[in-house]
N, CA, C and O of each residue as an XYZ file, in Angstrom:
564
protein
N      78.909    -28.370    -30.211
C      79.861    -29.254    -29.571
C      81.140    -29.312    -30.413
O      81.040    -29.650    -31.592
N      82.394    -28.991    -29.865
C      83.288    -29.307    -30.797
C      84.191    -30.732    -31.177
O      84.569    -31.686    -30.496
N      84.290    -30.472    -32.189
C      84.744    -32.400    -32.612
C      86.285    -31.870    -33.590
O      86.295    -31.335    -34.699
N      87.330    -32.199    -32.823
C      88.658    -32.426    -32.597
C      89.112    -32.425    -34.450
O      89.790    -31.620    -35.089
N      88.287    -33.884    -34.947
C      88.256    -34.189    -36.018
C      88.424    -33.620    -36.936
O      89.351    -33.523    -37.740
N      86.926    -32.970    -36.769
C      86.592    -31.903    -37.946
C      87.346    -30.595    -38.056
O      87.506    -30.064    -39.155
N      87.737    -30.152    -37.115
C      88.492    -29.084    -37.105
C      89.576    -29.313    -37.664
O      89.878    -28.436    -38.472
N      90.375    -30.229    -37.557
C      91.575    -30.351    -37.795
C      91.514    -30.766    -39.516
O      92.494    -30.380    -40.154
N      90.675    -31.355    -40.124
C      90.148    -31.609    -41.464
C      89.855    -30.393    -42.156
O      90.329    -30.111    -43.257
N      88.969    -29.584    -41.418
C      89.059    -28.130    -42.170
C      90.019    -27.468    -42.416
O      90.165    -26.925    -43.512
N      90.968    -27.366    -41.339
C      92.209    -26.522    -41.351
C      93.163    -26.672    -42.349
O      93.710    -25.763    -42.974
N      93.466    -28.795    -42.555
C      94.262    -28.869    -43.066
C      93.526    -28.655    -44.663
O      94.166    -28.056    -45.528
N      92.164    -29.187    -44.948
C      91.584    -28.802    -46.209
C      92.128    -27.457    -46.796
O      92.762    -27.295    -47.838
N      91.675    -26.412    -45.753
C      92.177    -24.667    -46.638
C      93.424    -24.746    -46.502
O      93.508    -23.526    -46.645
N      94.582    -25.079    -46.344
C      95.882    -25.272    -46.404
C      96.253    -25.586    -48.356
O      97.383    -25.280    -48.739
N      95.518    -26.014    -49.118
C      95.872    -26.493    -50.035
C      95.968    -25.602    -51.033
O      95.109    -24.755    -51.278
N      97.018    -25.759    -51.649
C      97.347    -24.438    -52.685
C      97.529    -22.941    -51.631
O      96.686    -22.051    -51.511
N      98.124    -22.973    -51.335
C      98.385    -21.454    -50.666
C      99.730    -21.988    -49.788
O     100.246    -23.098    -49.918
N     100.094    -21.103    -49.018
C     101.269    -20.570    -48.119
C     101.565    -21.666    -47.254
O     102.680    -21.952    -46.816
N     100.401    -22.306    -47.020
C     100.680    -23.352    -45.612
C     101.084    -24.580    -46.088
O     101.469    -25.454    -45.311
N     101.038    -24.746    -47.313
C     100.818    -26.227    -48.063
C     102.424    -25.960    -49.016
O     103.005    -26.831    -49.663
N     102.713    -25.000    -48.903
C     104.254    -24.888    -49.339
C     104.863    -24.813    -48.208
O     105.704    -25.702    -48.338
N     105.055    -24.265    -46.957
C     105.819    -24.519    -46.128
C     105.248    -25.939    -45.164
O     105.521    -25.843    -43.967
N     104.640    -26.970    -45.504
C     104.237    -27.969    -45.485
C     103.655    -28.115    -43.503
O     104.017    -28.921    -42.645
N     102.699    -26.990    -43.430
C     101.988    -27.113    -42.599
C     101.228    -27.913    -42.371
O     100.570    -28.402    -43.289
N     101.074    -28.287    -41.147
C     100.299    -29.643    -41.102
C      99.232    -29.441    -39.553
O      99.819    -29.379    -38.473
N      97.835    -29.361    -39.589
C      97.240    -28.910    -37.757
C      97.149    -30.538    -37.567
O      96.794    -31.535    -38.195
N      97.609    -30.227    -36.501
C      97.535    -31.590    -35.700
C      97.046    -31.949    -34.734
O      96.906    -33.172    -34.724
N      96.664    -31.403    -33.785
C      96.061    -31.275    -32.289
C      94.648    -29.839    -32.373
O      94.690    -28.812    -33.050
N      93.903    -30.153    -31.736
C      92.968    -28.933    -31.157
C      91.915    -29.237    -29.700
O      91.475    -30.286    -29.229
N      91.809    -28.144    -29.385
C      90.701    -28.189    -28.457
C      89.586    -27.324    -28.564
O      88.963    -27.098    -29.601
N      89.380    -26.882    -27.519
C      88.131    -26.079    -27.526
C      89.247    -24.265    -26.994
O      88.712    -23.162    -27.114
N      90.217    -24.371    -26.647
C      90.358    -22.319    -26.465
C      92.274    -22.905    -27.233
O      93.219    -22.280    -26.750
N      92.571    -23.851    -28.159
C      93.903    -24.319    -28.827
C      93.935    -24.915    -29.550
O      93.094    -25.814    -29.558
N      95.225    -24.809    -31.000
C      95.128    -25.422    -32.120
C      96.616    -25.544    -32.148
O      97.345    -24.689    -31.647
N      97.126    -26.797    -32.839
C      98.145    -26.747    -32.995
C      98.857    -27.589    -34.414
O      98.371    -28.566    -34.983
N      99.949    -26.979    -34.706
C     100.162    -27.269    -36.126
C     101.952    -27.602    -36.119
O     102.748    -27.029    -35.375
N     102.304    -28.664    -37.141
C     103.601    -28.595    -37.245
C     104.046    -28.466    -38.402
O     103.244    -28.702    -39.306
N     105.728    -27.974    -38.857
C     106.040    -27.812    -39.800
C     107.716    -27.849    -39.530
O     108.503    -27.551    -38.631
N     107.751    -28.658    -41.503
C     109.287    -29.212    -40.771
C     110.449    -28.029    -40.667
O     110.223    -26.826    -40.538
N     111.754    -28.673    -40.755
C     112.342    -27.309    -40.674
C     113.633    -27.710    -41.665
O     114.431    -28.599    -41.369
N     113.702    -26.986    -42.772
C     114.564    -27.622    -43.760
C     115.187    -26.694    -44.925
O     114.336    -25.828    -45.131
N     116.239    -26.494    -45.741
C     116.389    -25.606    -46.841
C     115.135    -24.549    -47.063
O     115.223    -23.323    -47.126
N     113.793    -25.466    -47.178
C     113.028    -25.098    -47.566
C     112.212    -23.484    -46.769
O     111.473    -22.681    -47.339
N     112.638    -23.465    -45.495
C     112.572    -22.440    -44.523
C     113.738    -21.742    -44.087
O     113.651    -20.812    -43.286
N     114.870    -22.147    -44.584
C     116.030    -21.510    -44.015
C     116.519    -19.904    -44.445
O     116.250    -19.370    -45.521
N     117.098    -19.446    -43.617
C     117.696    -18.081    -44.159
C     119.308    -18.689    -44.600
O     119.886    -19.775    -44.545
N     119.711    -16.928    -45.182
C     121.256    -17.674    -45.421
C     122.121    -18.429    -44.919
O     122.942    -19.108    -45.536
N     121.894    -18.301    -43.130
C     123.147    -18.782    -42.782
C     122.584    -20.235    -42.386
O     123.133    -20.897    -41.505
N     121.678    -20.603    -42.950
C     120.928    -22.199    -42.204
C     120.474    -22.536    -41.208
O     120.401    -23.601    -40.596
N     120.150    -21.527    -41.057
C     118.421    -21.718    -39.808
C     117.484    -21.295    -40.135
O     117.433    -20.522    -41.092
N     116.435    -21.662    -39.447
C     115.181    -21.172    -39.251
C     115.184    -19.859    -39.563
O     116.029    -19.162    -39.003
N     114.149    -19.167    -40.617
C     113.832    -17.941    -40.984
C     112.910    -17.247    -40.290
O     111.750    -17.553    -40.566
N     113.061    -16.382    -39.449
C     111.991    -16.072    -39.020
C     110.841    -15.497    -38.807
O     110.144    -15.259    -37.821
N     110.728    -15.160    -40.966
C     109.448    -15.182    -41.269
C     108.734    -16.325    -41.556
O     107.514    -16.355    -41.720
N     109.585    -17.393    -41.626
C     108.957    -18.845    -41.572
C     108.237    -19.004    -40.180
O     107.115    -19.505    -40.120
N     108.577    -18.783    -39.616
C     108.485    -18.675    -38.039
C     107.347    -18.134    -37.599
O     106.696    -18.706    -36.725
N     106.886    -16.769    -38.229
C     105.645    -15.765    -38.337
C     104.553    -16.388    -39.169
O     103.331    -16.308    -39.043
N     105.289    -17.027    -40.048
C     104.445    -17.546    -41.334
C     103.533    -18.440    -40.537
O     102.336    -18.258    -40.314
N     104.157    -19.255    -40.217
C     103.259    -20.377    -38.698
C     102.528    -20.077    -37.837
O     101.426    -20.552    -37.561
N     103.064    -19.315    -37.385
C     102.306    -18.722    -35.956
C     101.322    -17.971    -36.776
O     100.267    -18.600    -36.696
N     101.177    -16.999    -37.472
C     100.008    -16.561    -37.764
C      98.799    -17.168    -38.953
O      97.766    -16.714    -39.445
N      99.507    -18.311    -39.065
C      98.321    -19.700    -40.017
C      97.727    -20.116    -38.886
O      96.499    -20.079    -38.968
N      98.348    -20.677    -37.384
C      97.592    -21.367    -36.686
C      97.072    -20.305    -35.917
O      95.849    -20.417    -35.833
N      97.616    -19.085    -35.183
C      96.563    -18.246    -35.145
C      95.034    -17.933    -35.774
O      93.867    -18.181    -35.471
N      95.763    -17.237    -36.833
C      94.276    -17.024    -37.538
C      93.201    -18.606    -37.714
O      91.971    -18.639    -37.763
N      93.989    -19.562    -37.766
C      92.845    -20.672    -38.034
C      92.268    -20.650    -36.639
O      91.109    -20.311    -36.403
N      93.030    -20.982    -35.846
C      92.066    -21.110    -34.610
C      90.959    -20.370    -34.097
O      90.026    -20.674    -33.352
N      91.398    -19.009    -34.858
C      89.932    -18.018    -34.707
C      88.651    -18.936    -35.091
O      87.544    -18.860    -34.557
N      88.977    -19.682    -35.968
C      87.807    -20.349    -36.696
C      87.037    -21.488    -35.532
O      86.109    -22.179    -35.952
N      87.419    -21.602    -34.297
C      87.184    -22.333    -33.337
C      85.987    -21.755    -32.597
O      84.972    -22.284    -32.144
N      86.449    -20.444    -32.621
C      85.388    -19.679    -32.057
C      83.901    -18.859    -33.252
O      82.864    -18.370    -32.802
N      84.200    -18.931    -34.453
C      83.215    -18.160    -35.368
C      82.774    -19.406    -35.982
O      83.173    -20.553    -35.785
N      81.551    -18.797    -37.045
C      81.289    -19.742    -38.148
C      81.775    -19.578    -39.562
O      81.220    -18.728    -40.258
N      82.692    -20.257    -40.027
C      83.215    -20.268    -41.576
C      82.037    -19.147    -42.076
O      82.207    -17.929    -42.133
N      81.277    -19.602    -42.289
C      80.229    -19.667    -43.493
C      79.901    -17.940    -43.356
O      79.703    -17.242    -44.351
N      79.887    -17.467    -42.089
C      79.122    -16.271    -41.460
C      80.035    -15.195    -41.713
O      79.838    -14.170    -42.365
N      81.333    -15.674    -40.943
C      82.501    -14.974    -40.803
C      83.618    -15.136    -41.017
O      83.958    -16.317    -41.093
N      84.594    -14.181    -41.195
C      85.999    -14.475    -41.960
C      86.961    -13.837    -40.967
O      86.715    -12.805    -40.343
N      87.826    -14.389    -40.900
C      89.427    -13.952    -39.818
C      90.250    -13.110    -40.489
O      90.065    -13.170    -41.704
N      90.809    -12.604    -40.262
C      92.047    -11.041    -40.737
C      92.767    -11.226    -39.477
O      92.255    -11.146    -38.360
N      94.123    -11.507    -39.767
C      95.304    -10.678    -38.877
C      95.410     -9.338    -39.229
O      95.542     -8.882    -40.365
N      95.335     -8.665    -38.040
C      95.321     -7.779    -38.117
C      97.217     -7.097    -37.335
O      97.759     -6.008    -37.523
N      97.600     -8.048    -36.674
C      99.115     -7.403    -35.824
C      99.441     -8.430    -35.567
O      98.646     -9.291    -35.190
N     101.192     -8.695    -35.752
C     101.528     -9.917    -34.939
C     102.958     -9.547    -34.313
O     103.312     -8.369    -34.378
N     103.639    -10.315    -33.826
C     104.327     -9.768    -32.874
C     105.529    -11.073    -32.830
O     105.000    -12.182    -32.771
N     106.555    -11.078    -32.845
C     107.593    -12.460    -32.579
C     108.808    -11.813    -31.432
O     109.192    -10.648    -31.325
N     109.203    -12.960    -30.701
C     110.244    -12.756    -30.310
C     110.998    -13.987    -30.414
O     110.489    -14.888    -29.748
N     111.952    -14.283    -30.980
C     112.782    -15.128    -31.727
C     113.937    -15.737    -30.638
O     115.012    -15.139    -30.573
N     113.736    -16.790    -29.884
C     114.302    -16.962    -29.249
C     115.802    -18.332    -29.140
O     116.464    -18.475    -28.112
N     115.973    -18.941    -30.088
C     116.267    -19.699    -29.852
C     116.416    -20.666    -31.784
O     115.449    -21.031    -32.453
N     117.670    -20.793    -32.110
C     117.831    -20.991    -33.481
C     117.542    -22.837    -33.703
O     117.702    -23.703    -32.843
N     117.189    -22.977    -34.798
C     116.657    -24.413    -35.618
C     117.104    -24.712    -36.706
O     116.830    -23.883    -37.573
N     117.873    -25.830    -37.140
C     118.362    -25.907    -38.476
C     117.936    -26.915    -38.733
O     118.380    -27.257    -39.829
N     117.062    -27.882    -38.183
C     116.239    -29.033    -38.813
C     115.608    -29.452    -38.024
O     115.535    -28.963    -36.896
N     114.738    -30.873    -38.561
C     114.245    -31.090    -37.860
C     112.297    -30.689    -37.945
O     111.550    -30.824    -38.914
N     111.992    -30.217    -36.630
C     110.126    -30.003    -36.773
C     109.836    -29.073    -35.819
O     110.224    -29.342    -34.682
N     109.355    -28.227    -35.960
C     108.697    -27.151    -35.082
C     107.408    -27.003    -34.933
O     106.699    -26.959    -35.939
N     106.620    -26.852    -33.112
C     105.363    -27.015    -33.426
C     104.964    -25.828    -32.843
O     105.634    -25.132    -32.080
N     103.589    -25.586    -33.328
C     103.182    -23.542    -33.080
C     101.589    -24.034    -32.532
O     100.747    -24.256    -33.402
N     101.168    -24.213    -30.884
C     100.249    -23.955    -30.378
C      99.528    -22.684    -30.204
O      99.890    -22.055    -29.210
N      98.596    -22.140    -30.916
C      98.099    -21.171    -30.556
C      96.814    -21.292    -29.206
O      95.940    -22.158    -29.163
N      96.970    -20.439    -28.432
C      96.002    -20.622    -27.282
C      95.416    -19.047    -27.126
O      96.178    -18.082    -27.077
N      93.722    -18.915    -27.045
C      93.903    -17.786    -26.458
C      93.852    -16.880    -25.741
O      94.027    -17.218    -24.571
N      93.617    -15.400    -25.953
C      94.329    -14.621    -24.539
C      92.826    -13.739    -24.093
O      92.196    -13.581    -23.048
N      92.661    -13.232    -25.700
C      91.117    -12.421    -25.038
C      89.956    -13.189    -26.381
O      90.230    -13.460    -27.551
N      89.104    -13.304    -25.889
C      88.133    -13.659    -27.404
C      86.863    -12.513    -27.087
O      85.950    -12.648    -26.271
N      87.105    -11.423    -27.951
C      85.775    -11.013    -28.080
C      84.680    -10.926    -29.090
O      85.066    -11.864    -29.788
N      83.879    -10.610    -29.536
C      83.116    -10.695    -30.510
C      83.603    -10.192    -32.168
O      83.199    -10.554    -33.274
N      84.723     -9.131    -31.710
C      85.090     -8.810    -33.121
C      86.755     -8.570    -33.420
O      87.316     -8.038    -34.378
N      87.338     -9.245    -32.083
C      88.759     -8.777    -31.948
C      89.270    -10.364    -30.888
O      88.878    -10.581    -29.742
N      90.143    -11.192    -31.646
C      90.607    -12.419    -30.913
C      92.184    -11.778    -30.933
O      92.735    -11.197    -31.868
N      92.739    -12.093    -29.539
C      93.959    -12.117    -29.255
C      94.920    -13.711    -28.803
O      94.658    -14.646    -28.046
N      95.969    -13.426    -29.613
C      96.336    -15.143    -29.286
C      97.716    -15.136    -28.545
O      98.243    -14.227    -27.903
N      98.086    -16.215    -28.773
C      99.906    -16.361    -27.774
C      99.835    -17.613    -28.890
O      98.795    -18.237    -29.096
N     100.797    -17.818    -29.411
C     101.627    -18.711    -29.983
C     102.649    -19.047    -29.196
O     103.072    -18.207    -28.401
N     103.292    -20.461    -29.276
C     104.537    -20.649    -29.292
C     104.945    -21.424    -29.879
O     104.068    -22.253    -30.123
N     106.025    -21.716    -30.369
C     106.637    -22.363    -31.509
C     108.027    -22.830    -30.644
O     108.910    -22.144    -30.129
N     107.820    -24.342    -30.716
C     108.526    -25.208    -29.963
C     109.613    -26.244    -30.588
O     109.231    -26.411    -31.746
N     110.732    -26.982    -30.384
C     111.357    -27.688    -31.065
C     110.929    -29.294    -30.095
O     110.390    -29.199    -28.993
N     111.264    -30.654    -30.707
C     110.947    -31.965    -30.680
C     110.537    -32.305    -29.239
O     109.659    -33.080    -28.859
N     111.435    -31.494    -28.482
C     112.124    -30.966    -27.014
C     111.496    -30.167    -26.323
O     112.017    -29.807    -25.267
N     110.285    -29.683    -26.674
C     109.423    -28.487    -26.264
C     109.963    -27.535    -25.191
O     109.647    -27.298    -24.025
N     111.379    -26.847    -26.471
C     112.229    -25.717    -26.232
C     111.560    -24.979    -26.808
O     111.114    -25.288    -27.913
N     111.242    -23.561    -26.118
C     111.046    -22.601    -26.823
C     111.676    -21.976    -27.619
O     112.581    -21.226    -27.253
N     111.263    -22.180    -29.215
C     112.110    -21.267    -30.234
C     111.670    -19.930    -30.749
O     112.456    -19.058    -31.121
N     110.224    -19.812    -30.749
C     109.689    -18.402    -30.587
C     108.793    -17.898    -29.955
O     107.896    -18.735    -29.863
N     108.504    -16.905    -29.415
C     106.877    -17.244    -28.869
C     106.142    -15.322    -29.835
O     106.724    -14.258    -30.047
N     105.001    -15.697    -30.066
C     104.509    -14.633    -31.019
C     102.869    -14.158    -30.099
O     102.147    -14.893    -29.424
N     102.753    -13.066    -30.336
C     101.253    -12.592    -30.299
C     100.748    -12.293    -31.675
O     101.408    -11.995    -32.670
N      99.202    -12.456    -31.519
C      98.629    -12.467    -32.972
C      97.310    -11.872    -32.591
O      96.656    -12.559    -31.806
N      96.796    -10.777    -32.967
C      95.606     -9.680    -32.992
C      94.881    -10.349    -34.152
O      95.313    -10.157    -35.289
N      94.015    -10.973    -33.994
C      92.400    -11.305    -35.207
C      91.402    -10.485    -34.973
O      90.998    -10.238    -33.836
N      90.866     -9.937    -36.153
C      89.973     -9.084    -36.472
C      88.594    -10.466    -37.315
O      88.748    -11.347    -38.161
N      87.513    -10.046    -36.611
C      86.485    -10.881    -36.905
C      85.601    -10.237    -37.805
O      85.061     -9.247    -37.311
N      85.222    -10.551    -39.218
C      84.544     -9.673    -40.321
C      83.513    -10.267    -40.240
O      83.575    -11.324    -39.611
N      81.686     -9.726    -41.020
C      81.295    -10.746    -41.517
C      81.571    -11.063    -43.127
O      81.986    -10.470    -44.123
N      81.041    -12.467    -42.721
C      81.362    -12.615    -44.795
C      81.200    -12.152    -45.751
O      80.010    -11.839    -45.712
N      81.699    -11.771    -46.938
C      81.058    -11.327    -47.658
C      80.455    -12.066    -48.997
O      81.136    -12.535    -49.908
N      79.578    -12.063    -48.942
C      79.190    -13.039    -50.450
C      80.062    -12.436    -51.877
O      80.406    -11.315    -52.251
N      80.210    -13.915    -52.455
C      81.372    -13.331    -53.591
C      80.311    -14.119    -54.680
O      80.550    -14.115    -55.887
């Protein structure tokens, strides 16, 4: 049964010390086939000319991608890999909060396909991305 809660506790748990926890990712919402995460938008993501970077942009979409794989596997069993991702950059951000729903497209046993989109306060589209997950099993370390 899935519990909203817990998911969103795990996600933000592995966030700590790594990539997501510097660009101050945050999952906020989930369901059962969607996950969704926000992150602000500030110096801290900007390119030169003061917007939105849009590997910041990728950076997102493929954290809440790949986590959401975890909706469908078991941590413990199996591990997520991006394997391809894809952006089309639509629409510029110079502050403010951007949010990146991943939903997805195919789920199969060893290959998840997603759709991101990455939205402003206004749920304008500012990017929308595809994201290819590759499903491993674990490996004991």
């Amino acid at each position: 049964m899935f519990d909203k809660d817990k998911m969103l506790q795990l996600c933000n748990d592995w966030s700590k010390n790594t990539l997501m926890e510097t660009l101050e990712i945050e999952y906020i919402d989930a369901g059962e086939d969607f996950l969704t995460a926000k992150m602000p938008v500030n110096s801290r993501v900007h390119q030169p000319m003061g917007l939105l970077h849009g590997g910041a942009s990728v950076a997102l979409a493929e954290s809440v991608g790949s986590a959401a794989s975890l909706l469908f596997v078991n941590p413990e069993k199996s591990e997520v890999r991006g394997i391809e991702i894809s952006a089309n950059h639509l629409k510029a951000k110079r502050d403010g909060m951007v949010y990146a729903t991943a939903k997805i497209v195919h789920k199969g046993r060893s290959i998840h396909l997603w759709e991101i989109r990455i939205t402003d306060e206004s749920n304008n589209l500012v990017s929308l991305c595809k994201l290819t997950n590759m499903i491993l099993p674990r490996k004991v370390r």
